[in-house]
Amino acid sequence: MNAQRAGSRPLLAGNWKMNPARASEAADLARGVIGAARAASATVDVALLPPFPWLLGVAELLHETGVGLGAQDCFWEPAGAYTGEVSAAMLSGWCQWVLTGHSERRQIFGESDEWVSKKTKAAIGVGLSVILCVGELDDQFEAGRTDEVVSGQLQAALEYMSPGDSGRLVIAYEPIWAIGTGKNADPEHAYRTMRVIRRVLDESLGDEASSRVRILYGGSANSGNVGSYVELPLCDGCLVGGASLKAHEFARMIEVVAEVYGGPTTEEATTS
Ligand code: PGA
C-alpha cells in the first residue's frame, strides 16, 4: 500500500465508447464488473459509462450496488429543438456522472473549448459529477507543448466554474497519442502534467476548492500499468477505454487500485 493514498478515494471509470454492439453484451459486461466493484467498494469508486441506449438497462443492473453510472456526453440546453442531442437534465435522473471534452468529441465532432465549458457547467448545474478530459496531440507532445495545451484547455473549461462546484469535478489527463494505441504515457510524464493541472486548479478555484477535484490518468491504461499511475501522489485513478470492455480485465484493475490504496479485495474480484 502507498501510505500517501490513505484518506482519499480513487475513481476507476470505464468509458465504453460506442461499444458493445448489443444490449445483452452491455448487460453481461456490467454484471461482470459488479462483484469486483462491490468487493472494493470500501476503497475505490467505480463508474461505468455505456452508450446512451444502454444506460437504462445498465442502471437497473447497477441499482443499489454502489457502482456509478455515467454518460459519455451531454448537451447544455435542458430541452428543445436540438435533433440528436441528449441534455444533461435528461441524464440526471439516471446517471451520477458524465464525460465532457473527450478528445474523440473534440477531434471527430469538432467540439470547441467553449462547448466543453458549457456542457461542464450545465452538467454540474443539474447535479451530475463531471469527468472533464484534457490532453495533447502527438505533435504537441513532441514539440514540448503539453503544459501549454493542457493549461489552455483547462482554463477555458473552468471559465464558468465556481469553487463550490469543485466536489463534483474530476479532471482526466488523457494524452491523445496514448488513447487506444497501447502506448500508455510514462508515469513520470503523467505526473509532471498532473502538477500543471493542479496548479491551474489552485489558481482558478483556490487551494481548498482545488483539493476536492480528483485527477485521473487515461490512455491505454490496463491491469498491468494502472498501479504505476495510482501510486503517483497526484493521481486519483484512471479513465479506462479498451480495457473496460473486458470484464475480467477491468475487475483486475479495480483490485489493483484497491491494493494500492490498502483496501480489501476478495475473490469476487475476478468473478464475471
Ligand atoms: P483507452 O481509452 O483506454 O482505450 O486508451 C481511454 C479513453 O479514451 O478514455
PDB file of C-alpha atoms and ligand atoms in Angstrom, residues 13-17 49 99 102-104 133 172 174-176 178-184 217-222 239-245 253, ligand 1:
ATOM      1  CA  ALA A  13     -14.246   4.900 -14.713  1.00  0.00           C
ATOM      2  CA  GLY A  14     -14.906   2.653 -17.711  1.00  0.00           C
ATOM      3  CA  ASN A  15     -15.588   4.595 -20.918  1.00  0.00           C
ATOM      4  CA  TRP A  16     -17.204   2.021 -23.188  1.00  0.00           C
ATOM      5  CA  LYS A  17     -17.310   4.455 -26.138  1.00  0.00           C
ATOM      6  CA  LEU A  49     -20.091   4.910 -18.911  1.00  0.00           C
ATOM      7  CA  LEU A  99     -17.824  12.855 -19.536  1.00  0.00           C
ATOM      8  CA  HIS A 102     -13.183  13.703 -24.547  1.00  0.00           C
ATOM      9  CA  SER A 103     -10.606  14.007 -27.329  1.00  0.00           C
ATOM     10  CA  GLU A 104     -12.794  11.956 -29.695  1.00  0.00           C
ATOM     11  CA  CYS A 133     -10.898  15.358 -20.313  1.00  0.00           C
ATOM     12  CA  ALA A 172      -8.874  13.231 -16.692  1.00  0.00           C
ATOM     13  CA  GLU A 174      -5.505  11.821 -21.439  1.00  0.00           C
ATOM     14  CA  PRO A 175      -2.581  12.326 -23.828  1.00  0.00           C
ATOM     15  CA  ILE A 176      -4.262  11.773 -27.195  1.00  0.00           C
ATOM     16  CA  ALA A 178      -1.847   7.277 -25.713  1.00  0.00           C
ATOM     17  CA  ILE A 179      -5.569   6.687 -26.299  1.00  0.00           C
ATOM     18  CA  GLY A 180      -6.328   3.320 -27.836  1.00  0.00           C
ATOM     19  CA  THR A 181      -2.744   2.932 -29.069  1.00  0.00           C
ATOM     20  CA  GLY A 182      -1.284   0.597 -26.462  1.00  0.00           C
ATOM     21  CA  LYS A 183       1.379   3.303 -25.875  1.00  0.00           C
ATOM     22  CA  ASN A 184       0.481   4.407 -22.358  1.00  0.00           C
ATOM     23  CA  TYR A 217      -4.888   9.378 -15.954  1.00  0.00           C
ATOM     24  CA  GLY A 218      -6.287   7.936 -19.208  1.00  0.00           C
ATOM     25  CA  GLY A 219      -4.706   6.379 -22.313  1.00  0.00           C
ATOM     26  CA  SER A 220      -4.091   2.645 -22.740  1.00  0.00           C
ATOM     27  CA  ALA A 221      -4.448   2.039 -19.014  1.00  0.00           C
ATOM     28  CA  ASN A 222      -4.772  -1.636 -18.124  1.00  0.00           C
ATOM     29  CA  LEU A 239     -10.320   6.688 -17.083  1.00  0.00           C
ATOM     30  CA  VAL A 240     -10.255   3.414 -18.983  1.00  0.00           C
ATOM     31  CA  GLY A 241     -11.371   2.746 -22.549  1.00  0.00           C
ATOM     32  CA  GLY A 242     -10.423  -0.552 -24.222  1.00  0.00           C
ATOM     33  CA  ALA A 243      -9.585  -2.428 -21.027  1.00  0.00           C
ATOM     34  CA  SER A 244     -13.026  -1.593 -19.584  1.00  0.00           C
ATOM     35  CA  LEU A 245     -14.665  -3.681 -22.333  1.00  0.00           C
ATOM     36  CA  MET A 253      -7.838  -3.123 -12.427  1.00  0.00           C
TER      37      MET A 253
HETATM   38  P1  PGA B   1      -8.080   3.682 -23.927  1.00  0.00           P
HETATM   39  O1  PGA B   1      -9.134   4.916 -23.968  1.00  0.00           O
HETATM   40  O2  PGA B   1      -8.008   3.213 -22.503  1.00  0.00           O
HETATM   41  O3  PGA B   1      -8.666   2.666 -24.854  1.00  0.00           O
HETATM   42  O4  PGA B   1      -6.776   4.236 -24.406  1.00  0.00           O
HETATM   43  C1  PGA B   1      -9.179   5.848 -22.926  1.00  0.00           C
HETATM   44  C2  PGA B   1     -10.224   6.896 -23.214  1.00  0.00           C
HETATM   45  O5  PGA B   1     -10.394   7.257 -24.391  1.00  0.00           O
HETATM   46  O6  PGA B   1     -10.902   7.388 -22.302  1.00  0.00           O
END
